[in-house]
Every structure is written in C-alpha cells, then in structure tokens.
Amino acid sequence: MNISPARDPADPPAAPPDWTIEVGSEPVGEGFYFFADVKRAGKAMFRVGIGGVAEEEKAKKLLAAKAREWIGEFLIREQQSGASSQDC
C-alpha cells in the first residue's frame, strides 16, 4: 500500500510515491504485534513495528507515521552524503 499522507500537522510529511509499506501482524500473547515492511521502488529498505495496539486500522496509521518519519530522515542523510561526496 502507498504510505498515507500526513493528516495532522504534527505528523511526519508524506513520503514520495515510490515508497510503499506492506503491513502484517503476528500473535503475541493475547494481542498482536503489527509490522510494516517499507520498500522503495519494490526494494526492501527496513521494517517498523508496534505492539500494544488492538485495532488494525490504528496500527496501520501509526506504522505509516513511523515509516514517514524514518523515510524523511533517510532522504536527508542520502542528500547530505551525495552533497558531501560531490564536494571532494
């Protein structure tokens, strides 16, 4: 699924369209552990997870926000490393 855009001004910004997440869950005790495999142009980049959430829709929203935050930080690092290598 595409990573939903931020709905609240406090949320991390929307991710570029080539980033997607695949959400899954595993039973843990009496609840579930939800996770999202985050991909860029189909290539697996990382996984985020969350526990203690009972509703799948709420877990998806929280996972998407965590993914957007990580993606934003990753893109900044990627830009900075590209800029620094060009300066040499």
Short mmCIF file of C-alpha atoms in Angstrom, two decimals:
data_model
loop_
_atom_site.label_atom_id
_atom_site.label_comp_id
_atom_site.label_asym_id
_atom_site.label_seq_id
_atom_site.Cartn_x
_atom_site.Cartn_y
_atom_site.Cartn_z
CA MET A 1 0.00 0.00 0.00
CA ASN A 2 1.12 3.56 -0.53
CA ILE A 3 2.09 5.38 2.61
CA SER A 4 -0.79 7.62 3.52
CA PRO A 5 -0.11 11.34 3.69
CA ALA A 6 0.04 13.16 6.98
CA ARG A 7 -3.40 14.07 8.27
CA ASP A 8 -2.33 16.07 11.28
CA PRO A 9 0.16 18.96 11.18
CA ALA A 10 2.19 17.13 13.87
CA ASP A 11 2.56 14.03 11.64
CA PRO A 12 5.70 13.49 9.57
CA PRO A 13 5.33 14.70 5.95
CA ALA A 14 4.09 12.44 3.17
CA ALA A 15 6.55 10.03 1.63
CA PRO A 16 7.48 10.14 -2.08
CA PRO A 17 5.24 7.87 -4.22
CA ASP A 18 7.94 5.24 -4.84
CA TRP A 19 7.86 4.31 -1.13
CA THR A 20 5.29 1.70 -0.03
CA ILE A 21 4.56 -0.43 3.02
CA GLU A 22 3.25 -3.96 3.43
CA VAL A 23 1.56 -4.41 6.79
CA GLY A 24 1.41 -7.70 8.62
CA SER A 25 0.83 -8.98 12.13
CA GLU A 26 1.82 -11.81 14.42
CA PRO A 27 0.00 -13.02 17.53
CA VAL A 28 1.83 -12.17 20.74
CA GLY A 29 0.31 -13.38 23.98
CA GLU A 30 -3.29 -12.24 23.96
CA GLY A 31 -2.69 -9.46 21.41
CA PHE A 32 -0.87 -8.74 18.18
CA TYR A 33 2.44 -7.28 17.05
CA PHE A 34 1.92 -5.25 13.89
CA PHE A 35 4.78 -4.54 11.49
CA ALA A 36 5.33 -2.84 8.16
CA ASP A 37 7.96 -3.74 5.62
CA VAL A 38 8.93 -0.47 3.97
CA LYS A 39 10.01 -0.61 0.34
CA ARG A 40 11.46 1.88 -2.10
CA ALA A 41 10.66 1.09 -5.71
CA GLY A 42 9.97 -2.51 -4.65
CA LYS A 43 13.27 -2.95 -2.77
CA ALA A 44 13.01 -3.73 0.96
CA MET A 45 14.57 -0.93 2.99
CA PHE A 46 13.57 -1.57 6.61
CA ARG A 47 10.84 -2.80 8.96
CA VAL A 48 9.00 -0.89 11.66
CA GLY A 49 6.81 -2.46 14.30
CA ILE A 50 4.37 -1.64 17.05
CA GLY A 51 2.80 -3.60 19.86
CA GLY A 52 0.03 -2.89 22.31
CA VAL A 53 -2.46 -1.80 19.66
CA ALA A 54 -5.65 -3.81 19.30
CA GLU A 55 -7.13 -2.27 16.14
CA GLU A 56 -5.51 -2.94 12.76
CA GLU A 57 -6.53 0.45 11.28
CA LYS A 58 -4.96 2.31 14.20
CA ALA A 59 -1.80 0.20 13.85
CA LYS A 60 -1.61 0.99 10.12
CA LYS A 61 -1.87 4.73 10.83
CA LEU A 62 0.85 4.56 13.49
CA LEU A 63 3.11 2.41 11.30
CA ALA A 64 2.69 4.78 8.35
CA ALA A 65 3.65 7.74 10.56
CA LYS A 66 6.74 5.89 11.85
CA ALA A 67 7.69 4.97 8.29
CA ARG A 68 7.27 8.55 7.01
CA GLU A 69 9.45 9.85 9.83
CA TRP A 70 12.20 7.31 9.07
CA ILE A 71 11.97 7.98 5.32
CA GLY A 72 12.31 11.74 5.86
CA GLU A 73 15.44 11.24 7.95
CA PHE A 74 16.84 8.75 5.43
CA LEU A 75 16.30 11.12 2.50
CA ILE A 76 18.05 13.94 4.37
CA ARG A 77 21.05 11.66 5.09
CA GLU A 78 21.04 10.48 1.48
CA GLN A 79 21.08 14.08 0.21
CA GLN A 80 23.82 15.09 2.62
CA SER A 81 26.03 12.14 1.69
CA GLY A 82 25.54 12.91 -2.01
CA ALA A 83 26.38 16.57 -1.46
CA SER A 84 29.48 15.79 0.60
CA SER A 85 30.82 13.30 -1.96
CA GLN A 86 30.41 15.91 -4.71
CA ASP A 87 32.38 18.47 -2.67
CA CYS A 88 35.50 16.27 -2.54
#
